[in-house]
PDB file of C-alpha atoms in Angstrom:
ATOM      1  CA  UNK O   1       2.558 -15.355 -15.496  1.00 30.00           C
ATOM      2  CA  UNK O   2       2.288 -14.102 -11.923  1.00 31.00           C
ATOM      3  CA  UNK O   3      -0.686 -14.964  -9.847  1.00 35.00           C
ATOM      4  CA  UNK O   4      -2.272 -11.933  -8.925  1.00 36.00           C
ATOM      5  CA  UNK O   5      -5.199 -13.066  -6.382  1.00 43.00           C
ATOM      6  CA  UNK O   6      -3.066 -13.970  -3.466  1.00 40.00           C
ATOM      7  CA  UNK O   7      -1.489 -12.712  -0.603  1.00 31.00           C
ATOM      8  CA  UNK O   8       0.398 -15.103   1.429  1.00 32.00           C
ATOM      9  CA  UNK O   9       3.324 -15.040   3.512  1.00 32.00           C
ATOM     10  CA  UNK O  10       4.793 -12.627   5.663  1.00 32.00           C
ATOM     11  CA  UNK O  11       6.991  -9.710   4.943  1.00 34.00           C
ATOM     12  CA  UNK O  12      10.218  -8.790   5.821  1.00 33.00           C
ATOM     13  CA  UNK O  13      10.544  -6.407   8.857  1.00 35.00           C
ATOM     14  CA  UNK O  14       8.254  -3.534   6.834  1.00 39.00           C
ATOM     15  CA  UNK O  15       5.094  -5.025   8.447  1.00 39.00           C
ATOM     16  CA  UNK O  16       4.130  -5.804   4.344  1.00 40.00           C
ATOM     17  CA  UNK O  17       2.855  -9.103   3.321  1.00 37.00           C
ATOM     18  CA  UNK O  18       4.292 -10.457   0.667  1.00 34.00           C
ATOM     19  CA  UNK O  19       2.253 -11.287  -3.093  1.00 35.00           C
ATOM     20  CA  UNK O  20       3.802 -14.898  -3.229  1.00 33.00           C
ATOM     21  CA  UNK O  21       1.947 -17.470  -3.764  1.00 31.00           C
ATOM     22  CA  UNK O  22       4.179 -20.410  -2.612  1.00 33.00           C
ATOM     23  CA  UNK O  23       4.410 -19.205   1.012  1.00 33.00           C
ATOM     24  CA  UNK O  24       2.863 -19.890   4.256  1.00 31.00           C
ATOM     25  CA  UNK O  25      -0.159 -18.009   5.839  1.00 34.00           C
ATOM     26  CA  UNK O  26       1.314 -15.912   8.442  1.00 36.00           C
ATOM     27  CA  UNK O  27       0.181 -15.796  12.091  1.00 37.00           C
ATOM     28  CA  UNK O  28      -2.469 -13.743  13.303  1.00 40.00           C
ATOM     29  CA  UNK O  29      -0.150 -10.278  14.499  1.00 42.00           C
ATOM     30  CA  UNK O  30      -1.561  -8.359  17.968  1.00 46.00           C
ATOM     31  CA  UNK O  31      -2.675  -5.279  17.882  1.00 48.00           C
ATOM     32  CA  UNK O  32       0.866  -3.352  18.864  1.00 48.00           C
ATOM     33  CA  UNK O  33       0.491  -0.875  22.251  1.00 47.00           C
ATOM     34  CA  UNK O  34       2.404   2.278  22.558  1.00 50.00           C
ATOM     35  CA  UNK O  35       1.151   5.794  22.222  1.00 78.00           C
ATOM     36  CA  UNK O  36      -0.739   6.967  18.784  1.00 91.00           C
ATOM     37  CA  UNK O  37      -4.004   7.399  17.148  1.00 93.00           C
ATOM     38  CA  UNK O  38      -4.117   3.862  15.476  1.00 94.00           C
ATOM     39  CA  UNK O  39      -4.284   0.548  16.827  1.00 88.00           C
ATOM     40  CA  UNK O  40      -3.256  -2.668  13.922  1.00 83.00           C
ATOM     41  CA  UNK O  41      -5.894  -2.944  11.169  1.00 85.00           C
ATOM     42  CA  UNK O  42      -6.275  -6.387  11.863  1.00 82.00           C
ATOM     43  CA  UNK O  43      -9.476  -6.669   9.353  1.00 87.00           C
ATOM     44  CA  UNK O  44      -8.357  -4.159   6.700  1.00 94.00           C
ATOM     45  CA  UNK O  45     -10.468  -4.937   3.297  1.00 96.00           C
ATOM     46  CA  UNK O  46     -13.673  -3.976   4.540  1.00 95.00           C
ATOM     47  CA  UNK O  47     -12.785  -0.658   5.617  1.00 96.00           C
ATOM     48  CA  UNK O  48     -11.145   0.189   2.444  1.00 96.00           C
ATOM     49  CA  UNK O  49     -13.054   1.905  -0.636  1.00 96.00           C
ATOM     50  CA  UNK O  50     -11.160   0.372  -3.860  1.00 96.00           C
ATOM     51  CA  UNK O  51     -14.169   2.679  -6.298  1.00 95.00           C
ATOM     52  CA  UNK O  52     -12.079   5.332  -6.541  1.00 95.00           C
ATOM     53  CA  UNK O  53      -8.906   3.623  -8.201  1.00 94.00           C
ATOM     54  CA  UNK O  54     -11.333   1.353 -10.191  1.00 93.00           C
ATOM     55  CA  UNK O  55     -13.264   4.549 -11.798  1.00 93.00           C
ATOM     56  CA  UNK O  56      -9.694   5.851 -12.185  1.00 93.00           C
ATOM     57  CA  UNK O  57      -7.989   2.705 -13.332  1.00 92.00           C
ATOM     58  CA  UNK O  58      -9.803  -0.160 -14.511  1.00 89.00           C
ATOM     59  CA  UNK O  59     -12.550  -2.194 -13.620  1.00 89.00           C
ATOM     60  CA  UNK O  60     -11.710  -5.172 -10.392  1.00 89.00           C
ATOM     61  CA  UNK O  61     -11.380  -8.134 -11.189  1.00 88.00           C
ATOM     62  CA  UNK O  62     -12.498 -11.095  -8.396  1.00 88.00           C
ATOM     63  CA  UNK O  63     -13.017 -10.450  -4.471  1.00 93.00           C
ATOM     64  CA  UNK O  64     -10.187  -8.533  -2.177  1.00 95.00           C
ATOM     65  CA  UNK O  65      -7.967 -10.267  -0.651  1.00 95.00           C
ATOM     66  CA  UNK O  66      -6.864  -9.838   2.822  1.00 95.00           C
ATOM     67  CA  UNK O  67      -3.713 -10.675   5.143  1.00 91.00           C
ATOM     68  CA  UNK O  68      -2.664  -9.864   8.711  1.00 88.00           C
ATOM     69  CA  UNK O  69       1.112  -8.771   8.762  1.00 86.00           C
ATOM     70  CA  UNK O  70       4.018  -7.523  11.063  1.00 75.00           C
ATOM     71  CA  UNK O  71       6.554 -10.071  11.112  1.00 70.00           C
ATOM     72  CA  UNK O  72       7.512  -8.213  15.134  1.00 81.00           C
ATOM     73  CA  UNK O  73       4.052  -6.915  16.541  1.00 79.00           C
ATOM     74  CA  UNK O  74       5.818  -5.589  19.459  1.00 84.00           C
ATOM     75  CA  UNK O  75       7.420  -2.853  17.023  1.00 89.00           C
ATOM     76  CA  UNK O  76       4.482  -2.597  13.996  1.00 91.00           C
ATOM     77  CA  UNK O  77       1.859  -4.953  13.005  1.00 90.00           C
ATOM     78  CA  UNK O  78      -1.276  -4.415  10.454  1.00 92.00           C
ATOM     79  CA  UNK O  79      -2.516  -5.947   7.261  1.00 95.00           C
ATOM     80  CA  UNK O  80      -3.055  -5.667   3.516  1.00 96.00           C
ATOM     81  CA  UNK O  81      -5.673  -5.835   1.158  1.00 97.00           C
ATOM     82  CA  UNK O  82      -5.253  -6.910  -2.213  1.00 96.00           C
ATOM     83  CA  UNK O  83      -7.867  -5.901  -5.298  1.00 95.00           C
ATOM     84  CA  UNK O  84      -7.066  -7.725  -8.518  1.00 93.00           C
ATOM     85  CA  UNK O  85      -8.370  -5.420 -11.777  1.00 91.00           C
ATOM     86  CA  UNK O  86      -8.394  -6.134 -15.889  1.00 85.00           C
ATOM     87  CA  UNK O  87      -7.085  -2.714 -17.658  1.00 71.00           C
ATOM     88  CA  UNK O  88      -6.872  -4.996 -20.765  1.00 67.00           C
ATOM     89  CA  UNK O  89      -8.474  -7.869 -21.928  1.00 65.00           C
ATOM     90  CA  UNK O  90     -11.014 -10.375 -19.965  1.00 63.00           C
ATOM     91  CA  UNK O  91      -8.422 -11.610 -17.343  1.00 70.00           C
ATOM     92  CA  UNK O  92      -6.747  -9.900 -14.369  1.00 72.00           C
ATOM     93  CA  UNK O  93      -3.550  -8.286 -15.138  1.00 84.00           C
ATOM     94  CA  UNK O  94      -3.255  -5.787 -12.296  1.00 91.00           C
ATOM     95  CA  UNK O  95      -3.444  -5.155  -9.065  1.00 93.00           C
ATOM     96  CA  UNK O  96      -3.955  -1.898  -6.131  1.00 95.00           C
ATOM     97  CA  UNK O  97      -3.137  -3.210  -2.507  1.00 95.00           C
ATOM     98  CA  UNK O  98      -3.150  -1.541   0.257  1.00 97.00           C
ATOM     99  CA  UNK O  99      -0.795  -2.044   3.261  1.00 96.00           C
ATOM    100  CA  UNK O 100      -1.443  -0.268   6.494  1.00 96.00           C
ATOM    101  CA  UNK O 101       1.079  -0.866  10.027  1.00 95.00           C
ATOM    102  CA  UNK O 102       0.695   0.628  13.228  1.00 94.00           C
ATOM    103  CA  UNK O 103       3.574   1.264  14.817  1.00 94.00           C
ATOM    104  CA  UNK O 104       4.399   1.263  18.520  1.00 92.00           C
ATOM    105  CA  UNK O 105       4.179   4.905  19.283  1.00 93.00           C
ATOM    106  CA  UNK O 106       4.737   8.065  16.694  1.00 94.00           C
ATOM    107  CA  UNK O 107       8.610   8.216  17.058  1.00 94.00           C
ATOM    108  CA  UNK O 108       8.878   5.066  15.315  1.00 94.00           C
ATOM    109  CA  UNK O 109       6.385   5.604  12.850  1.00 95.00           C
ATOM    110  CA  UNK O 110       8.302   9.096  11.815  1.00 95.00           C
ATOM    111  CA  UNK O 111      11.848   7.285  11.698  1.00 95.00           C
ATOM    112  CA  UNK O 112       9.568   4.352   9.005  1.00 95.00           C
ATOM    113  CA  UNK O 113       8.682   7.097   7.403  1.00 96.00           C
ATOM    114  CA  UNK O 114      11.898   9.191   6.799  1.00 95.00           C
ATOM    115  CA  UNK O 115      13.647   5.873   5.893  1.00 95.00           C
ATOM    116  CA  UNK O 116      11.141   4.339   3.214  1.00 95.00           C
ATOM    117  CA  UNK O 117      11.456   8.457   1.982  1.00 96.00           C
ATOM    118  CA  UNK O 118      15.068   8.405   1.416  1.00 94.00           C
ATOM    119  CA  UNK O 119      15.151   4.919   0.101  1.00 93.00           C
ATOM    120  CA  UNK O 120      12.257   6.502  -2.603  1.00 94.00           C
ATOM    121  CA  UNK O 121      14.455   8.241  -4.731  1.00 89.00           C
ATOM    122  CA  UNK O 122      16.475   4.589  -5.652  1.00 89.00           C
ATOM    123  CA  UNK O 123      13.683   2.759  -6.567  1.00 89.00           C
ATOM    124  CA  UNK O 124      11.777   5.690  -8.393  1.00 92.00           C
ATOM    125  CA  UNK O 125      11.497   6.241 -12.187  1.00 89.00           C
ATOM    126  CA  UNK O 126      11.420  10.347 -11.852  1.00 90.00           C
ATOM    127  CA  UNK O 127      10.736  12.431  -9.204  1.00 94.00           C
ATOM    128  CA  UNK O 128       9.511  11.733  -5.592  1.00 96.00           C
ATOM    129  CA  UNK O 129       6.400  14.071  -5.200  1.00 97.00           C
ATOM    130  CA  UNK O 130       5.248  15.243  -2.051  1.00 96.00           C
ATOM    131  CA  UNK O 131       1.604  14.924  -1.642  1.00 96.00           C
ATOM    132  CA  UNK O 132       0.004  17.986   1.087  1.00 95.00           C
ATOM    133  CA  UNK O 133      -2.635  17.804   3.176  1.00 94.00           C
ATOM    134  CA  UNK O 134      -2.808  13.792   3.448  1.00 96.00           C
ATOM    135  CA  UNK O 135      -2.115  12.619   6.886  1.00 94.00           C
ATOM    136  CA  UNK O 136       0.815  13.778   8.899  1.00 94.00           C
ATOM    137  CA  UNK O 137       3.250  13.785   5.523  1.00 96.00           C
ATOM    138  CA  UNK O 138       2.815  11.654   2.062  1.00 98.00           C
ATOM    139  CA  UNK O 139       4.720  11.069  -1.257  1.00 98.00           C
ATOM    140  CA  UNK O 140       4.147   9.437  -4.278  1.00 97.00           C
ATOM    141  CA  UNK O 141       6.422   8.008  -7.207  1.00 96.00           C
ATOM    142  CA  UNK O 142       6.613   5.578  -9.719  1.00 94.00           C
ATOM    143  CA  UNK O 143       8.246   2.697  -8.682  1.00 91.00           C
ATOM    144  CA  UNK O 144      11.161   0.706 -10.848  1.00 85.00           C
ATOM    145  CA  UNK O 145      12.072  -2.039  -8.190  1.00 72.00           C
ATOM    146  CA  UNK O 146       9.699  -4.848  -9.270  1.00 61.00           C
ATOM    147  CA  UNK O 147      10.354  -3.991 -13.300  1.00 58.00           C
ATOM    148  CA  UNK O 148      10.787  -7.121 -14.238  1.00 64.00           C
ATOM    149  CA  UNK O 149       7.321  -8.260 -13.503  1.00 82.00           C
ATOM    150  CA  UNK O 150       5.012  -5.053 -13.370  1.00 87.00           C
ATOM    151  CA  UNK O 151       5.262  -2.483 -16.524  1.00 89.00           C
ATOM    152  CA  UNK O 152       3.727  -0.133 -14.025  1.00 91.00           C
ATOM    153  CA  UNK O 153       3.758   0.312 -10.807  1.00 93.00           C
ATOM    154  CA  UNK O 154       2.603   3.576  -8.702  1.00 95.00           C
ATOM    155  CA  UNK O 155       2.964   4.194  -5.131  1.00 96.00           C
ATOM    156  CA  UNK O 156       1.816   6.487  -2.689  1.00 98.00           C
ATOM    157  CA  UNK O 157       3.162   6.648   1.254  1.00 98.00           C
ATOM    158  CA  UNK O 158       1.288   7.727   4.126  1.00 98.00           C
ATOM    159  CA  UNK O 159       2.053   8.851   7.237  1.00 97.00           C
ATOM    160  CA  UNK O 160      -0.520  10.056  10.186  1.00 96.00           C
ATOM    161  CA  UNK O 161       0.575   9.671  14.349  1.00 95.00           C
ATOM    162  CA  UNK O 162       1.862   5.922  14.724  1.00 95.00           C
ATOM    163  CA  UNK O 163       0.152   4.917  11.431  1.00 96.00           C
ATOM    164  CA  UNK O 164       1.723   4.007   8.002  1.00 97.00           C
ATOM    165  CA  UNK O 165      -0.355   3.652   4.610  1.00 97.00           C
ATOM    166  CA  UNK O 166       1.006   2.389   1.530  1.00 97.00           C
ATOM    167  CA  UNK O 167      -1.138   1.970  -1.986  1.00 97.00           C
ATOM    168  CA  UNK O 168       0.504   0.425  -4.588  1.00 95.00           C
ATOM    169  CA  UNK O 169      -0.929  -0.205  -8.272  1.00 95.00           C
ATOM    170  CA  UNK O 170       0.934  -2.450 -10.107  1.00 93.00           C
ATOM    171  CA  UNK O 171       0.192  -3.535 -13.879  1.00 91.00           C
ATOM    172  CA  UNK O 172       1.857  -5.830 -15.880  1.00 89.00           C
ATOM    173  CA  UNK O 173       0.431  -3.794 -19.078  1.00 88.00           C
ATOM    174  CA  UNK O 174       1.801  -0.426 -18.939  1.00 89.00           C
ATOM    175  CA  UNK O 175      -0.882   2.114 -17.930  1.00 90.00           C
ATOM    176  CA  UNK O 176      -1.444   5.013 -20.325  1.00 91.00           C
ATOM    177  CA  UNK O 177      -0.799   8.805 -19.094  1.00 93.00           C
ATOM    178  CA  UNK O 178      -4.729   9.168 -18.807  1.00 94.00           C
ATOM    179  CA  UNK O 179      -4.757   6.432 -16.202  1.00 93.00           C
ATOM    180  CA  UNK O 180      -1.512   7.214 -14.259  1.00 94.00           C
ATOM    181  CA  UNK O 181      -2.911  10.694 -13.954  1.00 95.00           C
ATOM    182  CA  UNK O 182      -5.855   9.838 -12.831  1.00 96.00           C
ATOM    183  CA  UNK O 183      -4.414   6.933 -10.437  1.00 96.00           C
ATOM    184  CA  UNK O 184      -2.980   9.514  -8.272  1.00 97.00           C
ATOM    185  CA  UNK O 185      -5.865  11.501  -6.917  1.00 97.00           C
ATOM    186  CA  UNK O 186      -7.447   8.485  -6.851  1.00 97.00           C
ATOM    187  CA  UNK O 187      -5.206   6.461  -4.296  1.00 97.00           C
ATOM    188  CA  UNK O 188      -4.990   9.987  -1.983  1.00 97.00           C
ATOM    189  CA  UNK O 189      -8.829  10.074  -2.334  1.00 97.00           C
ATOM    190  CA  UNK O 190      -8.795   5.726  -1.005  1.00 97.00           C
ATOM    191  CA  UNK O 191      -6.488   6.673   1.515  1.00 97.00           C
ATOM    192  CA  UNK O 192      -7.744   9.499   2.851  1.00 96.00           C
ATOM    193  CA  UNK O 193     -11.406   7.679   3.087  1.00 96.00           C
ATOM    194  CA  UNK O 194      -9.668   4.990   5.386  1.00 96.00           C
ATOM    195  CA  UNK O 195      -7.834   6.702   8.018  1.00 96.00           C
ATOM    196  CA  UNK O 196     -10.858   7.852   9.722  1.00 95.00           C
ATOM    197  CA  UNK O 197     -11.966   4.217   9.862  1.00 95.00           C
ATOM    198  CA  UNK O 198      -8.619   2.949  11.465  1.00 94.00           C
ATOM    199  CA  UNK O 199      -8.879   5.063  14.696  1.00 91.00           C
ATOM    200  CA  UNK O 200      -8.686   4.191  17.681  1.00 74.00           C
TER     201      UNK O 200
END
């Protein structure tokens, strides 16, 4: 059974943290410098609102979880914030996280962006959806990479100036169509609540 309420270790280059619960607490990443609106979430789960995607979803389960990340913080650093929820039964079986990297200036957070869209379409079970309005560019799909462990798993991208938001919910029950439809609007509507709080 996968261990849902921790976030240890340090991603790859992505400036995500990884959900595993064997590995070592990363090091504290420095806020990056370069041009842009945002400056590294270094403190990340208060700012962000998980009510929507519980109304929409199912009810939390335990206290957030939060992580520094950006394994090079002179290209991207940030942090995640993990929220453990029960869509069946009395014990968690889901999760939403939140990852959010600054990048060192807006070039670099457009060429993240273009290269996590393109990648999309190989991972995704159906269609990549562009989302308008939301930041500086967004898409959503459902992801098939981690299939093996999570029956569901939705995820929604985020662009605005140097800044990069990703919400994930993962389940290891598969979510009905009520709840994936509702998930979506749900994770804009968290996002969109939290980029005002990340400014500079």
């Amino acid at each position: 059974m996968l261990v849902l309420g921790s976030l240890t270790g340090c991603g790859s280059g992505d400036g995500k943290a990884s959900a595993d619960a064997g590995g070592t607490p990363a090091a504290a990443a420095e806020p990056t410098n370069g041009p842009g609106d945002y400056r590294a979430p270094n403190d990340l789960c208060p700012k962000v609102g998980f009510g929507p995607l519980a109304a929409a979803v199912a009810p939390t389960a335990g206290p957030t979880k939060g992580q520094e990340t950006g394994s090079d913080p002179a290209e991207g650093s940030g942090a995640a914030c993990l929220q453990g929820f029960k869509s069946a039964g009395a014990k968690a079986d889901g999760r939403s996280t939140v990852y959010c990297t600054a990048w060192k200036d807006v070039a670099t957070a457009i060429a993240q962006y273009k290269y996590v869209l393109s990648s999309a379409s190989k991972q995704a079970q159906g269609p990549v959806v562009q989302v308008p309005g939301l930041g500086g560019g967004a898409f959503r799909y459902e992801s098939v990479e981690e299939a093996a462990v999570f029956r569901s798993d939705l995820r929604l991208v985020v662009r605005d100036s140097n800044l990069e938001c990703d919400v994930q919910v993962q389940s290891l029950t598969p979510l009905t169509d009520q709840q994936v439809t509702a998930a979506w609007p749900a994770m804009a509507k968290t996002v969109r609540a939290l980029l005002p709080k990340l400014r500079s």
